[in-house]
Structure formats: C-alpha cells, structure tokens
Coordinates of C-alpha atoms and ligand atoms in Angstrom, one line a residue:
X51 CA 1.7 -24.1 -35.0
X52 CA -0.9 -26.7 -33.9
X53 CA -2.1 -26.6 -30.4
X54 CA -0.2 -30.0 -29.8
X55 CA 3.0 -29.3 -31.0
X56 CA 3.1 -26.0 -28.8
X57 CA 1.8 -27.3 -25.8
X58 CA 4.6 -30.2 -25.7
X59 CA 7.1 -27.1 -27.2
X60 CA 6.4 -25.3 -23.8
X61 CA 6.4 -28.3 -21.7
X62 CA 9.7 -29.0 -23.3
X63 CA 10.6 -25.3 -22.6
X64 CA 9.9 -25.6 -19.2
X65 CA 11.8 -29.1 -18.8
X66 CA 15.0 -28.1 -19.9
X67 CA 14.8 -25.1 -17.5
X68 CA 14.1 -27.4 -14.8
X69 CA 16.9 -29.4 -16.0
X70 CA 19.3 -27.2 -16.1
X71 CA 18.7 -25.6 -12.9
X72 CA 18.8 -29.5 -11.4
X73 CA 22.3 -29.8 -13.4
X74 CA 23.8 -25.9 -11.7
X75 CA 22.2 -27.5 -8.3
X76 CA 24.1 -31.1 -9.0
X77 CA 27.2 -29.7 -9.6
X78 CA 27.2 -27.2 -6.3
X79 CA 26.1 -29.8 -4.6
X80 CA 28.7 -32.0 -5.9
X81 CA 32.0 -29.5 -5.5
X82 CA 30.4 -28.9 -1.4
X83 CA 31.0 -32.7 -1.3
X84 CA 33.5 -33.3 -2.5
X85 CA 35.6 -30.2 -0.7
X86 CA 33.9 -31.4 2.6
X87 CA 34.8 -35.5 1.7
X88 CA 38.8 -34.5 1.0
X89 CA 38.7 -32.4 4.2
X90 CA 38.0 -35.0 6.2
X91 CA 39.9 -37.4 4.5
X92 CA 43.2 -35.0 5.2
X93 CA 42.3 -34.7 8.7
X94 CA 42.2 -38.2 9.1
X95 CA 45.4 -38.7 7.2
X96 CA 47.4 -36.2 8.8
X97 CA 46.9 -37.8 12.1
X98 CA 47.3 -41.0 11.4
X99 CA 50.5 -40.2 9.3
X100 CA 51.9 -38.0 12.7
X101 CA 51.2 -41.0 14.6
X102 CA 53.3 -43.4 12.5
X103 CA 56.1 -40.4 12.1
X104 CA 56.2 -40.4 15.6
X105 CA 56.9 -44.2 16.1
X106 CA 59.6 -44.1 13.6
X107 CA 61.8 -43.3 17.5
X108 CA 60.9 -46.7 18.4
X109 CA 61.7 -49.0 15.2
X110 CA 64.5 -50.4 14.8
X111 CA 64.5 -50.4 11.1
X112 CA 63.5 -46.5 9.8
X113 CA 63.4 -46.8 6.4
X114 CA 61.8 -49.8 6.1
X115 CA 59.1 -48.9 8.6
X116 CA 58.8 -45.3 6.5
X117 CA 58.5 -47.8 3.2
X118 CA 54.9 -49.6 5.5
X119 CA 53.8 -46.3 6.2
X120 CA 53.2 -45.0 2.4
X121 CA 52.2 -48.7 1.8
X122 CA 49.7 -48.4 4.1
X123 CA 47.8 -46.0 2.7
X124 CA 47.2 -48.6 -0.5
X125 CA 44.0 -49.0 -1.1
X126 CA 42.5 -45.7 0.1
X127 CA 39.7 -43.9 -1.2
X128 CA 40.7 -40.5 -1.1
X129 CA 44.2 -40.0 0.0
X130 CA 47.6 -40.9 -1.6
X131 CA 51.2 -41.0 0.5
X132 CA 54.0 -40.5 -0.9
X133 CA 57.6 -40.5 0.6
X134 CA 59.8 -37.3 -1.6
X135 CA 63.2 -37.8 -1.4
X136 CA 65.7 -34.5 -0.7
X137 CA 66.0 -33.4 -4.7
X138 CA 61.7 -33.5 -4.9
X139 CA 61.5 -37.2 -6.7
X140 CA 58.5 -39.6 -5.6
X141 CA 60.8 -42.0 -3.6
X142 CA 57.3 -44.0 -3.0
X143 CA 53.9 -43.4 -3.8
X144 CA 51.0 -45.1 -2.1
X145 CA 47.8 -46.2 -4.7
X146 CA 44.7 -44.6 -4.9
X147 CA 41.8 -47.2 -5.0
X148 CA 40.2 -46.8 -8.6
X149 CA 36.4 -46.5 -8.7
X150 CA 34.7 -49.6 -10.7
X151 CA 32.6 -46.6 -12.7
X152 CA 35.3 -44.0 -13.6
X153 CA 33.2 -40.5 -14.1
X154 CA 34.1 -39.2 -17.7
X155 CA 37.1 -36.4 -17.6
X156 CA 35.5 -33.5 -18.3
X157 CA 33.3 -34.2 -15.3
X158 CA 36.4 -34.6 -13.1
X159 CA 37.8 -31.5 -14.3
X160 CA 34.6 -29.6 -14.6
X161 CA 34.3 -30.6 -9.7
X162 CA 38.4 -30.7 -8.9
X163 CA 40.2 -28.1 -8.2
X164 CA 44.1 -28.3 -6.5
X165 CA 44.7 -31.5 -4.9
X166 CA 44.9 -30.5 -0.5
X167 CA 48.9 -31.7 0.1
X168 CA 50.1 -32.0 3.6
X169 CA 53.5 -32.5 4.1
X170 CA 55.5 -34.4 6.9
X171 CA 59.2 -34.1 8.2
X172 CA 61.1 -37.1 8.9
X173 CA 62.7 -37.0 12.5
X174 CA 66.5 -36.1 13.0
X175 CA 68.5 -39.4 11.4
X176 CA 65.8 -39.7 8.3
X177 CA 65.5 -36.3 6.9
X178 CA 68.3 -37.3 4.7
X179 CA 65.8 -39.8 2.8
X180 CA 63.3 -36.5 2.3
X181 CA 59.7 -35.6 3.3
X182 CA 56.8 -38.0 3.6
X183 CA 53.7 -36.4 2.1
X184 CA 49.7 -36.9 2.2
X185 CA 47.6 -36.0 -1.1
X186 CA 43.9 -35.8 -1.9
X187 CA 42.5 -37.5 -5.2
X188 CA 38.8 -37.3 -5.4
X189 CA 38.6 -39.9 -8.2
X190 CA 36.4 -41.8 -5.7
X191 CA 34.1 -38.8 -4.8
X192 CA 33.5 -37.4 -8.4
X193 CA 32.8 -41.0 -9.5
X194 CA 30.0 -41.0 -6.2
X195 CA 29.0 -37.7 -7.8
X196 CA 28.9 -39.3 -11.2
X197 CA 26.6 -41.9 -10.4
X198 CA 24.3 -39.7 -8.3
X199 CA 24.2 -37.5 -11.2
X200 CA 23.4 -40.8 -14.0
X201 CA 20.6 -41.9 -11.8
X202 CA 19.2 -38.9 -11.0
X203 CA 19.4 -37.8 -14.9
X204 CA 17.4 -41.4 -15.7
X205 CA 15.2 -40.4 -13.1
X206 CA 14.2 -37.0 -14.6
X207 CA 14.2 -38.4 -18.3
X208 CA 11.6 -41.3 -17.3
X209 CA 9.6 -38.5 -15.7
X210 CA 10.3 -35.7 -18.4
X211 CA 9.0 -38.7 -20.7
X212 CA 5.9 -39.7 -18.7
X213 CA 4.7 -35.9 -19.3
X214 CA 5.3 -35.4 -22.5
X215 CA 3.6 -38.8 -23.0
X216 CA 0.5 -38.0 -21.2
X217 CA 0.4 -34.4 -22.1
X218 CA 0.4 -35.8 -25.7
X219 CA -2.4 -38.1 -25.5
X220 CA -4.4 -36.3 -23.1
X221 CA -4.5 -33.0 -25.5
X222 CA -4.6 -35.3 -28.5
X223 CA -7.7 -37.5 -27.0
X224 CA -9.1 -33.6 -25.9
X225 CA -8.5 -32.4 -29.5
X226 CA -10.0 -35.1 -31.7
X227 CA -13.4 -34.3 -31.4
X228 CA -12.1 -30.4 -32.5
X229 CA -11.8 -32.2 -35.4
X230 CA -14.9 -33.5 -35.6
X231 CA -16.4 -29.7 -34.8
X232 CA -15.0 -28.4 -37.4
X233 CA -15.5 -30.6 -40.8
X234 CA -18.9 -30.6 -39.2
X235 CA -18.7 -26.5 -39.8
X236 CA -17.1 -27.3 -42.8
X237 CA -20.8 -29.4 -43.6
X238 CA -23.1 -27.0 -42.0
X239 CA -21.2 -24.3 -44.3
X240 CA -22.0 -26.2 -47.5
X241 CA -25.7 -26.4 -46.4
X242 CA -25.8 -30.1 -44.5
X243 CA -27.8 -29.1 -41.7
X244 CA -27.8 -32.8 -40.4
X245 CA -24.3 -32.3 -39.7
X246 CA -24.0 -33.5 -35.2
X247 CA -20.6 -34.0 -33.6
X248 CA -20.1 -36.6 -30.3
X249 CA -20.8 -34.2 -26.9
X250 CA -18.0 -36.3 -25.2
X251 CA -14.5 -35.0 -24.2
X252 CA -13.6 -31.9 -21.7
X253 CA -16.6 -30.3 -20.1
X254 CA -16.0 -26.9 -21.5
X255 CA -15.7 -28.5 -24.7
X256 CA -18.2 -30.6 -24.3
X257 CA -21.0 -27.5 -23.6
X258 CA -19.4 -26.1 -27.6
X259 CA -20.4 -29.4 -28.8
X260 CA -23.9 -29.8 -27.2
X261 CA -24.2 -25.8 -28.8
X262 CA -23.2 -26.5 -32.1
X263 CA -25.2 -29.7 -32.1
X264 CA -28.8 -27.5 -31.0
X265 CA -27.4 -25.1 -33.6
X266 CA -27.7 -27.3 -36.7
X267 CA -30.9 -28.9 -35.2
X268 CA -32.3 -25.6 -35.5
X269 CA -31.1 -25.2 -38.6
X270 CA -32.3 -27.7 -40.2
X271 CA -36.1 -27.0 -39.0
X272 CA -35.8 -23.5 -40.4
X273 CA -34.7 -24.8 -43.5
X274 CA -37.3 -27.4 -43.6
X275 CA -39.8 -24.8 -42.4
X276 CA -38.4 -22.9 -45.4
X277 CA -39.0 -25.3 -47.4
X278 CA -42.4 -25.9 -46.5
X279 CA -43.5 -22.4 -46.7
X280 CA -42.1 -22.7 -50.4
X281 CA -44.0 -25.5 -51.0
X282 CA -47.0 -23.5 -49.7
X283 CA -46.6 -20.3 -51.4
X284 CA -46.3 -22.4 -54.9
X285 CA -49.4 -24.4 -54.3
X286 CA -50.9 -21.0 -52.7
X287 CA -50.3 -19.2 -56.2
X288 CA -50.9 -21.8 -57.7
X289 CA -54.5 -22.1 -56.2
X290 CA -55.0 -18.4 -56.4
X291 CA -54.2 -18.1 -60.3
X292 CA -57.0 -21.2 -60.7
X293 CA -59.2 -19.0 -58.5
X294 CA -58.5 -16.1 -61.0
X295 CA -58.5 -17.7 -64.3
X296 CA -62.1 -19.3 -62.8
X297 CA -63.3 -16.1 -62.3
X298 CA -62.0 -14.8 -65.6
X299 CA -64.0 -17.6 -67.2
X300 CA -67.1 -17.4 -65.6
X301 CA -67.7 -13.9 -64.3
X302 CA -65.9 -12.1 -67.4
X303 CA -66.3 -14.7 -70.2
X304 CA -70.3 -14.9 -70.4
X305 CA -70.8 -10.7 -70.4
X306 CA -68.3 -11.2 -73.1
X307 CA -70.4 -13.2 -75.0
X308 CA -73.3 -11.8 -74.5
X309 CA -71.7 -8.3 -75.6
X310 CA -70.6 -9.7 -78.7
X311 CA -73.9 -11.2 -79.2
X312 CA -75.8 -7.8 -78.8
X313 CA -73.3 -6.0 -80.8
X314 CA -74.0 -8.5 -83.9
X315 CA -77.9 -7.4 -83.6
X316 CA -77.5 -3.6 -83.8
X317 CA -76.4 -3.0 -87.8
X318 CA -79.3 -5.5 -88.9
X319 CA -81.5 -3.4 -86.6
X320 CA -80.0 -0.4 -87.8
X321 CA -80.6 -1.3 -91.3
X322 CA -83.9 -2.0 -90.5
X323 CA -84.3 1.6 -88.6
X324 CA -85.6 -0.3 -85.4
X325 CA -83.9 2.5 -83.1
X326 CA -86.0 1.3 -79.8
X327 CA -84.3 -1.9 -80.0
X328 CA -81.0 -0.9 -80.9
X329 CA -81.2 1.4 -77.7
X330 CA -82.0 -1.7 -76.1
X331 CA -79.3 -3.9 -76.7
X332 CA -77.0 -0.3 -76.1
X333 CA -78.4 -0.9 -72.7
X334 CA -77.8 -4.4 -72.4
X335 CA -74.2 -3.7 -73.6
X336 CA -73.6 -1.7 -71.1
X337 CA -75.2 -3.4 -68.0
X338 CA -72.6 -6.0 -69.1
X339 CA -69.8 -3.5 -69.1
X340 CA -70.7 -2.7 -65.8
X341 CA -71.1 -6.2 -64.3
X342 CA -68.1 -7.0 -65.9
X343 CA -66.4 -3.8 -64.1
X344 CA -67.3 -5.1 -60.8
X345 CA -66.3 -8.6 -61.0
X346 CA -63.1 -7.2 -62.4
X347 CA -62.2 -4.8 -59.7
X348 CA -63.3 -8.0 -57.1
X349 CA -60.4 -9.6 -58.3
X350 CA -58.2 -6.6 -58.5
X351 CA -59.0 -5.9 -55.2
X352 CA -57.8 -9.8 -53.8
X353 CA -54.6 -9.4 -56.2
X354 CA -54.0 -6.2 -54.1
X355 CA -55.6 -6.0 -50.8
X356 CA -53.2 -3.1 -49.4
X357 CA -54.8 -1.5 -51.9
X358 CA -58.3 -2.4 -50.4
X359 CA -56.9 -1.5 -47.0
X360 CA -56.2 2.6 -48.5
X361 CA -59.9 3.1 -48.1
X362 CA -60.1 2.0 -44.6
X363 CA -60.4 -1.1 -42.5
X364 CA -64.4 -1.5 -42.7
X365 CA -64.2 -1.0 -46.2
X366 CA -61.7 -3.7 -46.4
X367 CA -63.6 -5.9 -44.7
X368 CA -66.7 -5.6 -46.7
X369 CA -64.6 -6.8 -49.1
X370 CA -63.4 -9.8 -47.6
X371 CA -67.3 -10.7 -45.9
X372 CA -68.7 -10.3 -49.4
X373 CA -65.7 -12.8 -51.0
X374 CA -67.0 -15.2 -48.3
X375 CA -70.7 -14.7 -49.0
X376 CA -70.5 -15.3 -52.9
X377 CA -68.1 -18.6 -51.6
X378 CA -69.8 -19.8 -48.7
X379 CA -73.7 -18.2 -48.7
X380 CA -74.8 -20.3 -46.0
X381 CA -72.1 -18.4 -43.5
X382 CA -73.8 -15.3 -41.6
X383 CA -71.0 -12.6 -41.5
X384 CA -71.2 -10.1 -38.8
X385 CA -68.9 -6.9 -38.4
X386 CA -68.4 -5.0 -35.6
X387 CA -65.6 -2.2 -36.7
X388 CA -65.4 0.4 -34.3
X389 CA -63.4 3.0 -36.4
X390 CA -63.4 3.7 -40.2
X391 CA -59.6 3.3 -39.9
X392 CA -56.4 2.5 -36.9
X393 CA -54.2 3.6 -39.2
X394 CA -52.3 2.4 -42.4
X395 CA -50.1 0.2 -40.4
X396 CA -52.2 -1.3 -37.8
X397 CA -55.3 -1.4 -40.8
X398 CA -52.9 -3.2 -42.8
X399 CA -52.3 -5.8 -39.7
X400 CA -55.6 -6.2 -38.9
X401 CA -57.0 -7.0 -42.2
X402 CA -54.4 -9.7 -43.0
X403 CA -55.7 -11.2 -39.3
X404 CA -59.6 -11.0 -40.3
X405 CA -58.2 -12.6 -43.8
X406 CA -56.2 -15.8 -41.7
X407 CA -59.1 -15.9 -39.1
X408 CA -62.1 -16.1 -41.7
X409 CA -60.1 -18.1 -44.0
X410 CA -59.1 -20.8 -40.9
X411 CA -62.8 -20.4 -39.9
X412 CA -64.2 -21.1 -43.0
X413 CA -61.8 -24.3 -43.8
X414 CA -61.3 -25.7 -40.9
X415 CA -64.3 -25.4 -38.5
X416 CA -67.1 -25.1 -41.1
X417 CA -69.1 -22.6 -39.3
X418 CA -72.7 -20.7 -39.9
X419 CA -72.2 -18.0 -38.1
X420 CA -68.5 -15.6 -38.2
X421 CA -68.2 -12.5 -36.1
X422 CA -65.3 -10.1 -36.8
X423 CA -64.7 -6.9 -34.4
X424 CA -62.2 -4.5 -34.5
X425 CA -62.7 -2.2 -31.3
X426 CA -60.2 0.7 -29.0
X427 CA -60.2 -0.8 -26.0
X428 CA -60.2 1.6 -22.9
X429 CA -56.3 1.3 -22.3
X430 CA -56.3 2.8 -25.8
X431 CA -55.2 -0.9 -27.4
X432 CA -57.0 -2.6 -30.8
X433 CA -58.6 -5.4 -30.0
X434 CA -58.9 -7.8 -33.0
X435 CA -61.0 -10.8 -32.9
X436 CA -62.6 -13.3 -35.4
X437 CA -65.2 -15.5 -33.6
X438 CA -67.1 -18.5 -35.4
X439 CA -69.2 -21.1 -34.2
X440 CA -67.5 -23.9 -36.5
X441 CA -66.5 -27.3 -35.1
X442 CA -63.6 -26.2 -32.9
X443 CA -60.0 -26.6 -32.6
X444 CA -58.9 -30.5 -33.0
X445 CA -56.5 -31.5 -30.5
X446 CA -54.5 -33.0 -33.3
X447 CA -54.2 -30.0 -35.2
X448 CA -51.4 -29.4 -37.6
X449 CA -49.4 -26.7 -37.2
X450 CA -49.4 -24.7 -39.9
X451 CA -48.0 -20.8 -41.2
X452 CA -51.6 -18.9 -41.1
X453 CA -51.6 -18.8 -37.2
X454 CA -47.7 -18.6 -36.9
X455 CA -47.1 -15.8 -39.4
X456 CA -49.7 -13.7 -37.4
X457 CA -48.4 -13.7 -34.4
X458 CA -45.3 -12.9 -35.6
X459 CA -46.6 -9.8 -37.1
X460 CA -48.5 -9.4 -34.1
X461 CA -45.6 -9.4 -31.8
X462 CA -43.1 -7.7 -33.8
X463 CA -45.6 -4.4 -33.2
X464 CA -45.5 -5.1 -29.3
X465 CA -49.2 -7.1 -29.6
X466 CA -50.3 -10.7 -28.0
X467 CA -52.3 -13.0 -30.0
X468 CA -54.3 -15.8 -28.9
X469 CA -56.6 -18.5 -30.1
X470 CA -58.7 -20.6 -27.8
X471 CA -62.2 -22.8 -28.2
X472 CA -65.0 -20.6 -27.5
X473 CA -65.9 -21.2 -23.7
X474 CA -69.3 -23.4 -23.4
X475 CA -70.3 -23.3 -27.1
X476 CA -68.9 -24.6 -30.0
X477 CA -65.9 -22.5 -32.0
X478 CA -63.0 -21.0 -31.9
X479 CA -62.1 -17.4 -31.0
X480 CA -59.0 -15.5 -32.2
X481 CA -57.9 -12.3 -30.1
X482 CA -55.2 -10.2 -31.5
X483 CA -54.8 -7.4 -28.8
X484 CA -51.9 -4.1 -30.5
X485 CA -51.0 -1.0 -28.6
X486 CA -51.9 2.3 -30.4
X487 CA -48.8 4.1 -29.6
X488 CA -46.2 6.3 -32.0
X489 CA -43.8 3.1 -32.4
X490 CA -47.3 1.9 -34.9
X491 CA -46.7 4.3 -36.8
X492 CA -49.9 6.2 -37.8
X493 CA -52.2 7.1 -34.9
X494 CA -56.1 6.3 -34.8
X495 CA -56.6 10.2 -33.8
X496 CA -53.9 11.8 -36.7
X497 CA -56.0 9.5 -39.1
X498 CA -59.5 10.8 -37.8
X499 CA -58.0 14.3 -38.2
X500 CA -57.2 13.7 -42.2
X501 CA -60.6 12.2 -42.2
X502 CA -62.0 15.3 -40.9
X503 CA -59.7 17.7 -42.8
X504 CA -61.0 16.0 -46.0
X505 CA -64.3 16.3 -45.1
Ligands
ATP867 N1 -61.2 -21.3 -36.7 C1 -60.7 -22.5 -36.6 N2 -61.5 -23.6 -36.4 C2 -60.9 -24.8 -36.3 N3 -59.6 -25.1 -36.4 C3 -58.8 -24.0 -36.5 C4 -59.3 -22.7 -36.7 N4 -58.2 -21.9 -36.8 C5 -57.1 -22.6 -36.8 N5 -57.4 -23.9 -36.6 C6 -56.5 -25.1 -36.5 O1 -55.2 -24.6 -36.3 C7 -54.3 -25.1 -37.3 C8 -53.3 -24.1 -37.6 O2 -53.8 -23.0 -38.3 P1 -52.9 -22.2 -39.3 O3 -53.6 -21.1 -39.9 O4 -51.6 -21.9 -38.6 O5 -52.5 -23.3 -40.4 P2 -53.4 -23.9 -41.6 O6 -54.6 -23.1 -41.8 O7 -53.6 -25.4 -41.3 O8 -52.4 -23.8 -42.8 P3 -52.0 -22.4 -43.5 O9 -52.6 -21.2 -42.8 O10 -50.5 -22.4 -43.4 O11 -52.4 -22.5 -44.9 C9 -55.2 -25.5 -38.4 O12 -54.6 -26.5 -39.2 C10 -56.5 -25.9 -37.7 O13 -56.4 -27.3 -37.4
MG868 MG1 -54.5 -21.0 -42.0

C-alpha cells in the first residue's frame, strides 16, 4: 500500500477510536444528566404538587381546583400531572412541552430508562375522584443531549477533516520529490549520469537528495574519465603500433635488403670459385642478422617491459635510457640504482614510474639533462625519483592519467608520491617514496639471497 494511503488509513484508524470513545463518553455523560435533570425536576414537582394538595382544605370548589392543579403543570419541561381516577384511568393529564428539535427514537431509547412516578392522595372528601400523580418525560433533556451530541459530532468531523486534509497534502507535497528520486534512479540505472533531482522538501529528505545528486555528479566524471582514458589508450596504441611498424621499416627493412642483396652475389661468386668473397658477404649476412636481432628484441622488449623488469631494475632501465638516447641524443641520462633488483613487485612499480617520469620529462619540459635514482633509504623505504632540468611544471597544466595512475599504484602499496619544481633551478622532480615490508610482496634481502644462491 502507498505510504499516503496508509498514513491517512492509520490516521483514520486512530479517529474512529477517538470517536468512539467520545460517543461511550457522550452517552454516560448524557444518561448522568439526564437522571440528575429528572431528579430535580421530581423534587421540585412533588413539593409544589403537596402544596397545592394541601390547599385543596381551603377551596371551595375541589375538583375544579384539582382540574388547575394538573393544568398547571402545562407547559413543563420535564414533568407531566396527571389526575387517576379510582379504576386507574387518566382522569386528566397535564402536557409535556415538546422540544423544537425532537432527538431521533433510537436515541431516546438508547438514554431513558423507567419514567420516576410520584404519586399523591387526595384528602378525605376527594379520594373518591382517585390519586393525582407526577411523571418524568425527558423528551426535553435527550433532545438537549441530542443537540450537544450534533454539534459536538460537526465539531469533530471539521477537525477529523482538517487532518486528514493536511496530513494528505503535507505527505503528498513531502513525497513528490520521492518521485523525482526515483525515475532519476530509474535514469542513472540506464546509464544517464546527468540525471539531478530538486534538494527541496523535508530536511532528512532533503540530505538523500543532495547525496544522490553528488552521487551522479561523480558518476558522471568517472564515466567521462572513462571515457577519456579510452580515448587515450586508442590513440596510445595507436601511436605505439606507428612507432613499431616505423621501426619495422627502418631498422628491419634495410638489413633485409641488404641480405637479400648479398645472398644474390654468392652463386655468381660461387660459380666463379671466388671463396674470399663469398665468405665476405657470409659475413655481411650475418652482421645483418645480428643487427637485425637487436633492433628486434628493442621492440620486443617495449611490447613487454615486465618481461624487461625479470632481469632486474637497472637492467630495465638501461633499456628505457637507451630508448631515450636513440629518440632524444641531445638528453644526458644519468642512473643512480642502488640495488640490482627491490623485488618483482616493487621493480615492476618502479620501472613503470622511471617510464611516466622520463616520458613526462622528455615531452613536456624538454630537458638536457635526466637523473633517475632508485635508492633504500635508512628507514628501509625505496625512494624513487626522476629529476630533469626541463622547463618546469606550468601553472596551467592539464591534468592528465601518467601522474594520476602512479600514484594510485603508488598508494595502493602504502607509498606517497610527489612532484614539485626543482627548488632554485629549473625542472621538475618526481619522488615516489614505498615501504619494503612483506605486504610488497618480495623482499629486497630474499631477492639478494636468490641472487647469491645463483651465483
Ligand atoms: N617533468 C615534467 N616537466 C614539465 N611538466 C610536467 C612534467 N611532468 C608532468 N608535467 C605536467 O603535469 C601534467 C600531468 O602529467 P600526466 O603525466 O599526469 O599527464 P600527461 O603527461 O599530460 O598525459 P598522459 O600521461 O595521460 O599521457 C602534464 O600535462 C604536464 O603539464
Ligand atoms: Mg604523462
């Protein structure tokens, strides 16, 4: 059932209850008053009635006078005299004054009980015309009661009403933006990240609102991130299978040549018997072969640097400085690599930071000069640092994945990275700082120890 409908169920609910208890208190109320109202009005009755029996003595004519006393209670309220002759007949009956809004009969019934009856006897020489008597008839009363109870019932309704009415918009005005919330799930669920609801309506709703809202926000920058890094990682492939296919055609494709060139001149030579020069171009073939083996296993090793990263960092990094050098041979690389090796898993770290850091150095500062240490610091941490002497950073620099990638890596193995300008010289200096402790996995020592068992 919708929050609405059982909100205003309950209310309901607890309405009627109240109702009903009002209704049991009404009609207790109502019977109290109306015993109390008829005792009275007997009291008053009988008196009056003893004092008119009693100056019956004095008139002259009894049974007319005895006629003006039931007459005289015409008109009352409550009570009714009547005057019963000997054989229990109504001789005379007095009216009742009827009420101008008559309560309904089952009311009546539902308050009256037995009627009070007090009766009189006539002195000596009028008993023979009968008794004179004094009833009550609440008519009047239950019709008082009746009227309480009609104004008191409007009463309730219109206020019975006015909550339900306000409970109803209030929840519904609370609700709507609910509503909102959740076809904007419904959006956000079907990938529209741009998806915001209105941070208005009850406070504590309000704060889910404001939530949901940040949520999508972010989101959407992941996704556009996302997208981004796509974007990236296509035109980053893209560049590196130029790069290849480059290399291919000008490292591979000219000791190619040149081998089938030499191989055309050996059977002529052959079938002159010219064996020195035959062993000749054997040679050149060869020293082909082998430049050809090198420039091939170059590229092998940039298609698969964890591969480079097996025979140690330093090694590694030879790599990467003489990538640079045939690139850029105006840059001077320096290296200072404490260790062989951290470690698979922090070697593997560290080389993908000298890769960002030299690559960033090399395309976005334009520096002679590139320093790259790897060093155990005395609290037993690697410190990682690339250092150039390149332009600087720019204060409007983009924010790109390089530098955010990294120090995700670096902080996902407990490590801090930071890049600043190098103080009072041109550049920029990269510090990657990574405890060597079990949770990295392989240890700096266990690795020297395979080192030295191999030896
Ligand atoms: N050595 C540096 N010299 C000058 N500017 C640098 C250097 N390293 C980083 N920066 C600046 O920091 C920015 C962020 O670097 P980051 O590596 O995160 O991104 P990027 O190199 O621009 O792009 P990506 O690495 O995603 O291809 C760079 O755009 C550049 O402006
Ligand atoms: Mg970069």
């Amino acid at each position: 059932m919708p929050l609405r409908r059982r909100l205003l169920f309950l209310i309901s609910l607890v309405l009627i209850v109240c109702l009903i208890g009002g209704g049991v208190l009404t009609y207790w109320h109502g019977v109290r008053k109306i015993d109390l109202e008829m005792s009275s009005a007997i009291n008053v009755g009988e008196t009056a009635m003893e004092d008119a029996i009693a100056a019956l003595a004095a008139s002259n004519d009894g049974t007319h006078t005895i006629g003006r006393i039931v007459v005289s209670f015409n008109g009352d309220r409550h009570l009714r005299a009547k005057l019963l002759a000997p054989d229990g007949t109504i001789a005379r009956s007095s009216s009742v004054r009827l009420p101008t809004d008559p309560a309904p009969t089952w009311l009546y019934d539902l308050l009256v009980s037995k009627p009070q009856v007090v009766s009189f006897d006539l002195p000596g020489e009028y008993k023979s015309l009968g008794r004179l008597s004094i009833e009550t008839d609440p008519l009047n009363e239950v019709s008082e009661v009746w009227e309480d109870m009609k104004l008191k019932l409007i009463i309730v309704s219109a206020f019975c009403s006015l909550v339900l009415a306000l409970v109803y918009v209030t929840v519904g005005r609370a609700l709507r933006p609910l509503e909102n919330l959740s076809t904007a799930i419904g959006r956000v669920a079907g990938g529209d990240f741009q998806a915001q609801v209105s941070e208005t309506g009850p406070q504590e709703l309000a704060v889910i609102y404001k939530q949901f809202n940040e949520m999508a926000e972010q989101l959407a920058r992941v996704e556009h991130q996302n997208l981004r890094l796509h974007e990236q990682l296509s035109t980053v492939q893209e560049e590196e299978r130029a790069e290849i296919a480059r290399d291919l055609h000008d490292e591979i494709g000219p000791f190619l040549f040149a081998v089938d060139v030499d191989a055309q001149t050996i059977p002529p030579l052959l079938m002159r018997g010219d064996n020195e020069d035959v062993r000749e171009r054997a040679n050149a073939i060869r020293q082909s072969v082998g430049h050809m083996q090198t420039h091939l296993r170059a590229i092998l090793s940039r298609l698969r640097p964890a591969t480079l990263v097996d025979l140690g960092l330093s090694h590694a990094v030879d790599q990467l400085i003489a990538f640079w050098k045939a690139r850029r041979p105006g840059i001077v690389f320096e290296m200072d690599i404490t260790e062989v090796s951290f470690g698979a898993a922090l070697d593997a770290l560290a080389f993908r930071i000298f890769q960002e850091g030299t690559s960033n150095a090399v395309r976005h500062g334009a520096p002679n000069r590139i320093v790259l240490s790897a060093r155990r610091t005395e609290n037993n941490r690697l410190r990682i640092s690339v250092v150039d002497n390149g332009t600087g950073l720019k204060a409007t620099a983009s924010r790109g994945f390089g530098l955010t990638g990294m120090r995700e890596r670096v902080t996902e193995k407990g490590g801090s990275l930071v890049i600043t300008e190098a103080s009072g010289k041109s550049g920029v200096v990269l510090v990657a700082e990574l405890p060597i402790t079990p949770s990295n996995p392989i240890l700096a020592h266990a690795n020297d120890d395979t080192r030295a068992g191999a030896a």
